[in-house]
Amino acid sequence: MVSLISPPRHATPGNPIPGNAGPDSAGAERSRSKSAKTELERSRPDIGTLTALRFVAALWVVLFHLQAMRHTFLAPIYELFRPVIANGDLGVDVFFVLSGFIITYTYLDRLGPRFRWRAAGDFVWARFARMWPAFALVVGVLGLWFAYGAGQHPVGAWSLQTQAPDLSPWGMARQLLMVHLWFQPGTDGASWFGPGWTVSAEWLAYLAFPLLAVVLFRLRRLHPLAALAASVLVLVPTALWGEDLPIATGGPQPYEWLLRIACCFTAGAFGCIAARNADRMNFNPALAGPGAVLAGAAVAVFLAAAGKPGPGRLAVLAFPLLIALLSLARGRVRAALSARWLQYSGRCSYSLYLVHMFFIYLFYWLNRDWLHGAGPLATNLLAAACLAGIALATHLLFRYVEEPARHRLRALGGRSPRFARAG
């Protein structure tokens, strides 16, 4: 980093007394200030570089759920990346850590240093406007899906969950209020579609963040190494709470989802503090990109070696470092992540996460009941049609529901200008 050292108090031909500085000295001082500012900006986190990671995390989860199609033309992908895809549930943890990082980066200074109802209300409304419209539409479509399927199959079987979701009016109200997970210890059957439980968990984290921000604000100047260590330590409980690990007793543990969102979200917050204070270490941003690539490769190698999803959960410990490095990445890595298609895909990641399960339902039931014995060609065509449907539905949901509804709800809420540019 450029050091802003005060000039000596004695005058020399090349170093006039500051009080009598002439035009040349003033210009030099401005140049030094501009250089220092530029260098500082280079070391600050850039959450735009994380947009592409949102797409990668969503795609990881989608591939995990698309294992119903692993015997179609997708078979070579599942064979080549089998250990990584088998641990695709970790994509949810990436989302949770990312969420804690981005929310802290965007809102910490606005919500701290003390709790204020107006600021907290603005924050909660902004997050509601982001999450609710697309989710509510998907819940409505799935309600019609269940109304059709319940006459032919049990609700649990029709939803491809071992526990049947609650389709009562109270169950629908809980879905629409995004509190459906809060009333049960497990995630199975909590949502009308499997991965929908994460929306409820994330909503709980958002409601708690204004209080968490009061604590984090007092830690905002934590040394980056200490913050990074805290981000890893806070993940240890959820990393060890997996199946096939000594601490586990076999199978999902009660309220594991609560531990998972709390640990991952808080870890992301500490990761953000580490990244935004990286200049205190004279950290060279040019190393962030290669470091992120190495961290990502190490995660992939570890998952390939671990094989089973249980031990693979330990990979979550690397996520804060990976995300922090990506936020500081410059050069080729940043340029690659800034590709237009990756940025758009990242912005659509929430819509992709919401819609993909419906097309998996379609594939499963159409292949089982209509194409049974029709041969691989018909199955491959159905799989290709469902993948195309996922892509099209993702674009339509984002372009015509998620984004416009978000802007309209923000305007309806009359949010404070302090939150005008928040995501």
Short mmCIF file of C-alpha atoms in Angstrom, two decimals:
data_model
loop_
_atom_site.label_atom_id
_atom_site.label_comp_id
_atom_site.label_asym_id
_atom_site.label_seq_id
_atom_site.Cartn_x
_atom_site.Cartn_y
_atom_site.Cartn_z
CA MET A 1 0.00 0.00 0.00
CA VAL A 2 1.07 3.60 -0.60
CA SER A 3 2.11 5.22 2.67
CA LEU A 4 0.73 8.71 3.27
CA ILE A 5 3.63 10.12 5.30
CA SER A 6 3.49 13.76 6.34
CA PRO A 7 6.19 15.88 4.65
CA PRO A 8 9.14 17.11 6.73
CA ARG A 9 8.70 20.42 8.50
CA HIS A 10 11.88 21.97 7.13
CA ALA A 11 12.09 23.49 3.68
CA THR A 12 14.26 22.14 0.91
CA PRO A 13 14.32 23.02 -2.81
CA GLY A 14 12.32 19.95 -3.63
CA ASN A 15 10.26 19.87 -0.49
CA PRO A 16 8.72 23.25 0.46
CA ILE A 17 7.12 23.94 3.82
CA PRO A 18 3.57 22.58 3.68
CA GLY A 19 2.06 25.85 4.84
CA ASN A 20 3.67 27.64 1.87
CA ALA A 21 3.22 24.87 -0.67
CA GLY A 22 3.09 26.09 -4.24
CA PRO A 23 1.14 24.71 -7.22
CA ASP A 24 3.67 21.97 -7.92
CA SER A 25 3.51 20.70 -4.35
CA ALA A 26 -0.31 20.78 -4.33
CA GLY A 27 -0.39 18.86 -7.59
CA ALA A 28 2.02 16.28 -6.24
CA GLU A 29 -0.09 15.90 -3.09
CA ARG A 30 -3.24 15.40 -5.16
CA SER A 31 -1.41 12.86 -7.29
CA ARG A 32 -0.29 10.94 -4.20
CA SER A 33 -3.80 11.03 -2.75
CA LYS A 34 -5.29 9.81 -6.01
CA SER A 35 -2.71 7.02 -6.21
CA ALA A 36 -3.43 5.96 -2.65
CA LYS A 37 -7.18 5.99 -3.30
CA THR A 38 -6.76 3.94 -6.46
CA GLU A 39 -4.60 1.39 -4.66
CA LEU A 40 -7.12 1.13 -1.83
CA GLU A 41 -9.98 0.58 -4.26
CA ARG A 42 -8.04 -2.21 -5.90
CA SER A 43 -7.83 -4.06 -2.60
CA ARG A 44 -11.50 -3.66 -1.66
CA PRO A 45 -13.91 -6.54 -2.23
CA ASP A 46 -16.03 -6.44 -5.37
CA ILE A 47 -19.24 -8.40 -4.95
CA GLY A 48 -19.78 -8.24 -8.71
CA THR A 49 -17.13 -10.94 -9.05
CA LEU A 50 -19.29 -13.18 -6.85
CA THR A 51 -22.27 -13.06 -9.20
CA ALA A 52 -20.79 -15.81 -11.35
CA LEU A 53 -20.26 -17.94 -8.24
CA ARG A 54 -23.98 -17.69 -7.52
CA PHE A 55 -24.62 -19.40 -10.86
CA VAL A 56 -22.01 -22.09 -10.17
CA ALA A 57 -23.58 -22.82 -6.78
CA ALA A 58 -27.08 -22.97 -8.27
CA LEU A 59 -25.88 -25.25 -11.09
CA TRP A 60 -24.21 -27.51 -8.53
CA VAL A 61 -27.51 -27.92 -6.68
CA VAL A 62 -29.45 -28.41 -9.93
CA LEU A 63 -27.08 -31.17 -11.10
CA PHE A 64 -27.46 -32.82 -7.70
CA HIS A 65 -31.24 -32.87 -8.14
CA LEU A 66 -31.05 -33.87 -11.80
CA GLN A 67 -29.72 -37.28 -10.87
CA ALA A 68 -33.12 -38.55 -11.98
CA MET A 69 -31.70 -37.98 -15.49
CA ARG A 70 -28.32 -39.58 -14.88
CA HIS A 71 -29.19 -42.47 -17.22
CA THR A 72 -29.87 -40.17 -20.18
CA PHE A 73 -27.39 -38.37 -22.42
CA LEU A 74 -26.16 -36.68 -19.20
CA ALA A 75 -24.58 -39.98 -18.11
CA PRO A 76 -20.99 -38.99 -19.13
CA ILE A 77 -21.23 -35.83 -17.00
CA TYR A 78 -22.40 -37.79 -13.99
CA GLU A 79 -19.73 -40.39 -14.49
CA LEU A 80 -16.93 -37.84 -14.87
CA PHE A 81 -17.99 -35.56 -11.99
CA ARG A 82 -19.72 -38.18 -9.84
CA PRO A 83 -18.04 -37.34 -6.47
CA VAL A 84 -18.56 -33.60 -6.89
CA ILE A 85 -22.18 -33.93 -8.01
CA ALA A 86 -22.90 -36.41 -5.20
CA ASN A 87 -21.93 -33.63 -2.79
CA GLY A 88 -24.10 -31.09 -4.62
CA ASP A 89 -26.01 -30.38 -1.44
CA LEU A 90 -22.98 -28.27 -0.46
CA GLY A 91 -24.10 -25.76 -3.08
CA VAL A 92 -26.70 -24.70 -0.50
CA ASP A 93 -23.87 -23.96 1.96
CA VAL A 94 -22.13 -21.89 -0.70
CA PHE A 95 -25.33 -19.86 -1.07
CA PHE A 96 -25.63 -19.37 2.69
CA VAL A 97 -22.01 -18.22 3.06
CA LEU A 98 -22.37 -15.99 0.00
CA SER A 99 -25.51 -14.48 1.44
CA GLY A 100 -23.81 -13.64 4.73
CA PHE A 101 -20.88 -12.11 2.85
CA ILE A 102 -22.96 -9.98 0.48
CA ILE A 103 -25.51 -8.84 3.06
CA THR A 104 -22.71 -7.79 5.41
CA TYR A 105 -20.87 -5.97 2.65
CA THR A 106 -24.01 -4.12 1.54
CA TYR A 107 -25.78 -3.36 4.80
CA LEU A 108 -23.39 -3.49 7.77
CA ASP A 109 -22.48 0.20 7.77
CA ARG A 110 -26.09 1.18 7.15
CA LEU A 111 -27.51 -0.87 10.03
CA GLY A 112 -24.75 -0.29 12.59
CA PRO A 113 -23.76 0.77 15.17
CA ARG A 114 -27.08 0.46 17.02
CA PHE A 115 -30.43 -1.13 16.30
CA ARG A 116 -32.94 1.24 14.68
CA TRP A 117 -36.43 0.15 13.76
CA ARG A 118 -36.60 2.28 10.60
CA ALA A 119 -33.33 0.98 9.19
CA ALA A 120 -34.23 -2.60 10.13
CA GLY A 121 -37.64 -2.23 8.50
CA ASP A 122 -36.10 -0.88 5.30
CA PHE A 123 -33.65 -3.77 5.20
CA VAL A 124 -36.32 -6.44 5.80
CA TRP A 125 -38.60 -4.93 3.15
CA ALA A 126 -35.75 -4.88 0.64
CA ARG A 127 -35.07 -8.57 1.23
CA PHE A 128 -38.78 -9.42 1.10
CA ALA A 129 -39.06 -7.63 -2.24
CA ARG A 130 -36.16 -9.68 -3.53
CA MET A 131 -37.35 -13.09 -2.36
CA TRP A 132 -41.12 -13.22 -2.15
CA PRO A 133 -42.65 -12.53 -5.61
CA ALA A 134 -40.92 -15.33 -7.52
CA PHE A 135 -41.28 -17.75 -4.61
CA ALA A 136 -45.00 -17.00 -4.22
CA LEU A 137 -45.60 -17.68 -7.93
CA VAL A 138 -43.76 -21.00 -7.78
CA VAL A 139 -45.76 -22.00 -4.69
CA GLY A 140 -48.98 -21.19 -6.55
CA VAL A 141 -48.00 -23.29 -9.56
CA LEU A 142 -47.00 -26.17 -7.33
CA GLY A 143 -50.33 -25.89 -5.53
CA LEU A 144 -52.07 -26.59 -8.83
CA TRP A 145 -49.62 -29.42 -9.48
CA PHE A 146 -50.47 -31.05 -6.17
CA ALA A 147 -54.20 -30.50 -6.69
CA TYR A 148 -53.87 -32.47 -9.94
CA GLY A 149 -51.55 -35.19 -8.67
CA ALA A 150 -53.14 -35.81 -5.27
CA GLY A 151 -56.08 -37.51 -6.98
CA GLN A 152 -53.76 -40.15 -8.43
CA HIS A 153 -50.89 -40.55 -5.95
CA PRO A 154 -50.21 -39.82 -2.28
CA VAL A 155 -48.95 -36.27 -1.76
CA GLY A 156 -45.62 -37.45 -0.40
CA ALA A 157 -44.95 -39.61 -3.46
CA TRP A 158 -46.14 -36.88 -5.84
CA SER A 159 -43.72 -34.38 -4.27
CA LEU A 160 -40.87 -36.95 -4.35
CA GLN A 161 -40.35 -36.43 -0.61
CA THR A 162 -40.43 -39.09 2.10
CA GLN A 163 -42.66 -36.87 4.23
CA ALA A 164 -45.78 -35.35 2.71
CA PRO A 165 -45.93 -31.54 2.77
CA ASP A 166 -48.87 -29.84 4.45
CA LEU A 167 -51.40 -28.80 1.78
CA SER A 168 -53.94 -27.36 4.21
CA PRO A 169 -54.84 -23.64 4.14
CA TRP A 170 -52.52 -23.15 7.13
CA GLY A 171 -49.78 -25.01 5.28
CA MET A 172 -50.23 -22.76 2.26
CA ALA A 173 -50.16 -19.66 4.48
CA ARG A 174 -46.86 -20.80 5.98
CA GLN A 175 -45.43 -21.30 2.49
CA LEU A 176 -46.49 -17.85 1.35
CA LEU A 177 -45.14 -16.24 4.53
CA MET A 178 -41.85 -18.12 4.01
CA VAL A 179 -41.98 -19.52 7.55
CA HIS A 180 -42.76 -23.12 6.59
CA LEU A 181 -39.46 -24.48 7.96
CA TRP A 182 -39.69 -22.79 11.34
CA PHE A 183 -42.27 -25.24 12.70
CA GLN A 184 -40.45 -28.55 12.28
CA PRO A 185 -37.01 -29.96 13.11
CA GLY A 186 -36.33 -31.46 9.67
CA THR A 187 -36.36 -30.14 6.12
CA ASP A 188 -38.09 -33.07 4.44
CA GLY A 189 -41.70 -32.18 3.70
CA ALA A 190 -41.31 -28.64 5.02
CA SER A 191 -41.58 -27.10 1.57
CA TRP A 192 -43.94 -27.90 -1.27
CA PHE A 193 -40.84 -28.49 -3.36
CA GLY A 194 -37.70 -30.02 -1.89
CA PRO A 195 -35.15 -27.18 -2.03
CA GLY A 196 -37.74 -24.59 -1.00
CA TRP A 197 -36.76 -25.07 2.66
CA THR A 198 -33.70 -22.89 2.06
CA VAL A 199 -35.92 -19.89 1.28
CA SER A 200 -37.46 -20.14 4.75
CA ALA A 201 -34.05 -20.58 6.40
CA GLU A 202 -32.64 -17.58 4.55
CA TRP A 203 -35.65 -15.46 5.45
CA LEU A 204 -35.02 -16.22 9.12
CA ALA A 205 -31.39 -15.14 8.72
CA TYR A 206 -32.48 -11.86 7.14
CA LEU A 207 -34.89 -11.13 9.99
CA ALA A 208 -32.09 -11.73 12.49
CA PHE A 209 -29.41 -9.76 10.64
CA PRO A 210 -30.29 -6.25 11.96
CA LEU A 211 -29.49 -7.58 15.47
CA LEU A 212 -26.40 -9.45 14.27
CA ALA A 213 -25.20 -6.28 12.54
CA VAL A 214 -24.99 -4.47 15.89
CA VAL A 215 -22.37 -7.03 16.99
CA LEU A 216 -20.60 -7.25 13.65
CA PHE A 217 -20.31 -3.47 13.44
CA ARG A 218 -18.13 -3.50 16.54
CA LEU A 219 -15.92 -6.14 14.91
CA ARG A 220 -15.71 -4.44 11.52
CA ARG A 221 -12.04 -3.47 12.01
CA LEU A 222 -11.00 -6.98 13.02
CA HIS A 223 -7.65 -8.01 11.55
CA PRO A 224 -8.29 -9.96 8.33
CA LEU A 225 -6.48 -13.07 9.58
CA ALA A 226 -8.50 -13.04 12.79
CA ALA A 227 -11.73 -12.53 10.85
CA LEU A 228 -10.86 -15.35 8.47
CA ALA A 229 -10.05 -17.65 11.39
CA ALA A 230 -13.40 -16.76 12.97
CA SER A 231 -15.20 -17.57 9.70
CA VAL A 232 -13.64 -21.04 9.67
CA LEU A 233 -14.16 -21.75 13.38
CA VAL A 234 -17.83 -20.84 13.25
CA LEU A 235 -18.30 -23.44 10.49
CA VAL A 236 -16.83 -26.33 12.47
CA PRO A 237 -20.13 -27.43 14.05
CA THR A 238 -22.00 -27.69 10.75
CA ALA A 239 -18.99 -29.22 9.00
CA LEU A 240 -18.87 -32.02 11.57
CA TRP A 241 -22.63 -32.51 11.76
CA GLY A 242 -22.82 -34.72 8.70
CA GLU A 243 -23.67 -38.33 8.18
CA ASP A 244 -20.80 -40.83 8.43
CA LEU A 245 -18.85 -38.50 10.75
CA PRO A 246 -18.08 -39.31 14.41
CA ILE A 247 -20.28 -36.55 15.85
CA ALA A 248 -23.31 -37.70 13.88
CA THR A 249 -25.60 -40.49 15.04
CA GLY A 250 -26.73 -41.33 11.51
CA GLY A 251 -29.16 -39.41 9.36
CA PRO A 252 -30.16 -35.75 9.56
CA GLN A 253 -30.13 -34.30 13.07
CA PRO A 254 -33.04 -32.31 14.55
CA TYR A 255 -32.81 -28.66 13.63
CA GLU A 256 -29.66 -29.27 11.63
CA TRP A 257 -30.99 -26.67 9.19
CA LEU A 258 -30.90 -23.99 11.90
CA LEU A 259 -27.29 -24.76 12.78
CA ARG A 260 -26.45 -24.79 9.08
CA ILE A 261 -27.88 -21.39 8.22
CA ALA A 262 -26.56 -19.78 11.43
CA CYS A 263 -23.01 -21.07 10.95
CA CYS A 264 -22.78 -20.44 7.21
CA PHE A 265 -24.36 -16.98 7.29
CA THR A 266 -22.15 -15.84 10.18
CA ALA A 267 -19.08 -17.32 8.48
CA GLY A 268 -19.88 -15.30 5.37
CA ALA A 269 -20.14 -12.16 7.49
CA PHE A 270 -16.69 -12.72 9.00
CA GLY A 271 -15.35 -13.54 5.53
CA CYS A 272 -16.60 -10.15 4.37
CA ILE A 273 -14.85 -8.40 7.26
CA ALA A 274 -11.62 -10.22 6.33
CA ALA A 275 -11.92 -9.16 2.69
CA ARG A 276 -12.76 -5.52 3.34
CA ASN A 277 -9.80 -5.22 5.75
CA ALA A 278 -7.34 -6.98 3.45
CA ASP A 279 -5.47 -3.71 2.84
CA ARG A 280 -4.29 -3.81 6.48
CA MET A 281 -2.02 -6.69 5.48
CA ASN A 282 -0.70 -4.94 2.37
CA PHE A 283 -2.38 -7.80 0.53
CA ASN A 284 -1.58 -7.92 -3.18
CA PRO A 285 -4.91 -8.27 -5.06
CA ALA A 286 -3.04 -9.86 -7.96
CA LEU A 287 -2.68 -12.98 -5.81
CA ALA A 288 -6.39 -13.24 -5.04
CA GLY A 289 -7.43 -14.66 -8.41
CA PRO A 290 -4.87 -17.48 -8.52
CA GLY A 291 -5.54 -18.14 -4.83
CA ALA A 292 -9.26 -18.50 -5.50
CA VAL A 293 -8.59 -20.90 -8.38
CA LEU A 294 -6.34 -23.00 -6.15
CA ALA A 295 -8.93 -22.99 -3.35
CA GLY A 296 -11.67 -24.09 -5.76
CA ALA A 297 -9.46 -26.82 -7.19
CA ALA A 298 -8.59 -28.00 -3.67
CA VAL A 299 -12.30 -28.30 -2.83
CA ALA A 300 -12.93 -30.34 -5.99
CA VAL A 301 -9.96 -32.64 -5.28
CA PHE A 302 -11.06 -33.10 -1.67
CA LEU A 303 -14.60 -34.01 -2.71
CA ALA A 304 -13.27 -36.46 -5.29
CA ALA A 305 -11.12 -38.09 -2.62
CA ALA A 306 -13.86 -38.07 0.05
CA GLY A 307 -16.41 -39.60 -2.31
CA LYS A 308 -19.29 -39.93 0.14
CA PRO A 309 -21.41 -36.87 1.03
CA GLY A 310 -20.77 -37.24 4.80
CA PRO A 311 -17.00 -36.64 4.89
CA GLY A 312 -17.39 -34.23 1.99
CA ARG A 313 -19.12 -31.75 4.32
CA LEU A 314 -15.71 -30.79 5.64
CA ALA A 315 -15.20 -28.89 2.38
CA VAL A 316 -17.50 -26.18 3.75
CA LEU A 317 -14.56 -24.94 5.84
CA ALA A 318 -12.90 -23.62 2.67
CA PHE A 319 -15.89 -21.62 1.43
CA PRO A 320 -15.23 -18.32 3.30
CA LEU A 321 -11.65 -18.20 2.01
CA LEU A 322 -12.76 -19.03 -1.54
CA ILE A 323 -15.44 -16.32 -1.51
CA ALA A 324 -13.17 -13.71 0.08
CA LEU A 325 -10.46 -14.35 -2.52
CA LEU A 326 -12.95 -14.20 -5.38
CA SER A 327 -14.23 -10.85 -4.11
CA LEU A 328 -10.66 -9.50 -4.27
CA ALA A 329 -9.77 -11.15 -7.60
CA ARG A 330 -8.37 -9.00 -10.38
CA GLY A 331 -6.87 -9.61 -13.80
CA ARG A 332 -7.83 -12.65 -15.82
CA VAL A 333 -9.95 -14.28 -13.15
CA ARG A 334 -12.02 -11.14 -12.72
CA ALA A 335 -12.34 -10.75 -16.49
CA ALA A 336 -13.50 -14.35 -16.85
CA LEU A 337 -16.08 -13.92 -14.10
CA SER A 338 -17.31 -10.73 -15.74
CA ALA A 339 -18.42 -12.49 -18.92
CA ARG A 340 -21.90 -11.27 -19.82
CA TRP A 341 -23.50 -14.71 -19.89
CA LEU A 342 -22.04 -15.59 -16.48
CA GLN A 343 -23.22 -12.33 -14.96
CA TYR A 344 -26.73 -12.79 -16.32
CA SER A 345 -26.81 -16.42 -15.21
CA GLY A 346 -25.71 -15.36 -11.74
CA ARG A 347 -28.44 -12.76 -11.53
CA CYS A 348 -30.94 -15.45 -12.56
CA SER A 349 -29.62 -17.98 -10.04
CA TYR A 350 -32.49 -17.52 -7.58
CA SER A 351 -35.07 -18.10 -10.32
CA LEU A 352 -33.11 -21.14 -11.53
CA TYR A 353 -33.08 -22.50 -7.99
CA LEU A 354 -36.86 -22.07 -7.71
CA VAL A 355 -38.03 -23.52 -11.04
CA HIS A 356 -35.76 -26.48 -11.71
CA MET A 357 -37.50 -28.90 -9.35
CA PHE A 358 -40.82 -28.61 -11.14
CA PHE A 359 -39.27 -29.90 -14.38
CA ILE A 360 -37.63 -32.75 -12.46
CA TYR A 361 -41.13 -33.68 -11.26
CA LEU A 362 -42.33 -33.60 -14.87
CA PHE A 363 -39.48 -35.76 -16.10
CA TYR A 364 -39.90 -38.32 -13.33
CA TRP A 365 -43.64 -38.80 -13.77
CA LEU A 366 -43.77 -38.58 -17.55
CA ASN A 367 -40.89 -41.02 -17.89
CA ARG A 368 -42.46 -43.42 -15.40
CA ASP A 369 -46.09 -43.33 -16.48
CA TRP A 370 -46.01 -42.36 -20.17
CA LEU A 371 -42.65 -43.41 -21.59
CA HIS A 372 -42.20 -46.67 -19.74
CA GLY A 373 -40.56 -49.03 -22.22
CA ALA A 374 -40.48 -46.39 -24.98
CA GLY A 375 -36.71 -46.67 -25.33
CA PRO A 376 -33.68 -44.40 -24.74
CA LEU A 377 -34.46 -42.02 -27.61
CA ALA A 378 -37.78 -40.93 -26.12
CA THR A 379 -36.21 -40.62 -22.66
CA ASN A 380 -33.36 -38.49 -24.01
CA LEU A 381 -35.79 -36.24 -25.88
CA LEU A 382 -37.83 -35.79 -22.72
CA ALA A 383 -34.69 -34.96 -20.72
CA ALA A 384 -33.60 -32.41 -23.34
CA ALA A 385 -37.06 -30.84 -23.33
CA CYS A 386 -37.03 -30.55 -19.54
CA LEU A 387 -33.58 -28.94 -19.55
CA ALA A 388 -34.75 -26.46 -22.17
CA GLY A 389 -37.83 -25.83 -20.05
CA ILE A 390 -35.65 -25.07 -17.02
CA ALA A 391 -33.61 -22.55 -18.99
CA LEU A 392 -36.68 -20.85 -20.49
CA ALA A 393 -38.64 -20.78 -17.24
CA THR A 394 -35.62 -19.35 -15.41
CA HIS A 395 -35.34 -16.50 -17.90
CA LEU A 396 -39.07 -15.76 -17.87
CA LEU A 397 -39.35 -15.85 -14.08
CA PHE A 398 -36.38 -13.53 -13.64
CA ARG A 399 -37.17 -11.16 -16.49
CA TYR A 400 -40.93 -10.80 -16.00
CA VAL A 401 -41.53 -11.59 -12.32
CA GLU A 402 -38.52 -11.40 -10.03
CA GLU A 403 -36.97 -8.14 -11.28
CA PRO A 404 -40.08 -6.04 -12.08
CA ALA A 405 -41.88 -7.17 -8.90
CA ARG A 406 -38.84 -6.31 -6.82
CA HIS A 407 -38.74 -2.76 -8.18
CA ARG A 408 -42.47 -2.26 -7.69
CA LEU A 409 -42.43 -3.53 -4.14
CA ARG A 410 -39.53 -1.24 -3.33
CA ALA A 411 -41.43 1.72 -4.68
CA LEU A 412 -44.53 0.64 -2.77
CA GLY A 413 -42.53 0.44 0.45
CA GLY A 414 -41.09 3.92 0.00
CA ARG A 415 -37.69 2.79 1.16
CA SER A 416 -35.13 5.13 2.64
CA PRO A 417 -32.59 6.56 0.16
CA ARG A 418 -29.90 4.82 2.22
CA PHE A 419 -31.20 1.53 0.76
CA ALA A 420 -31.92 2.80 -2.73
CA ARG A 421 -29.08 0.89 -4.39
CA ALA A 422 -29.12 -2.22 -2.22
CA GLY A 423 -29.82 -5.57 -3.82
#
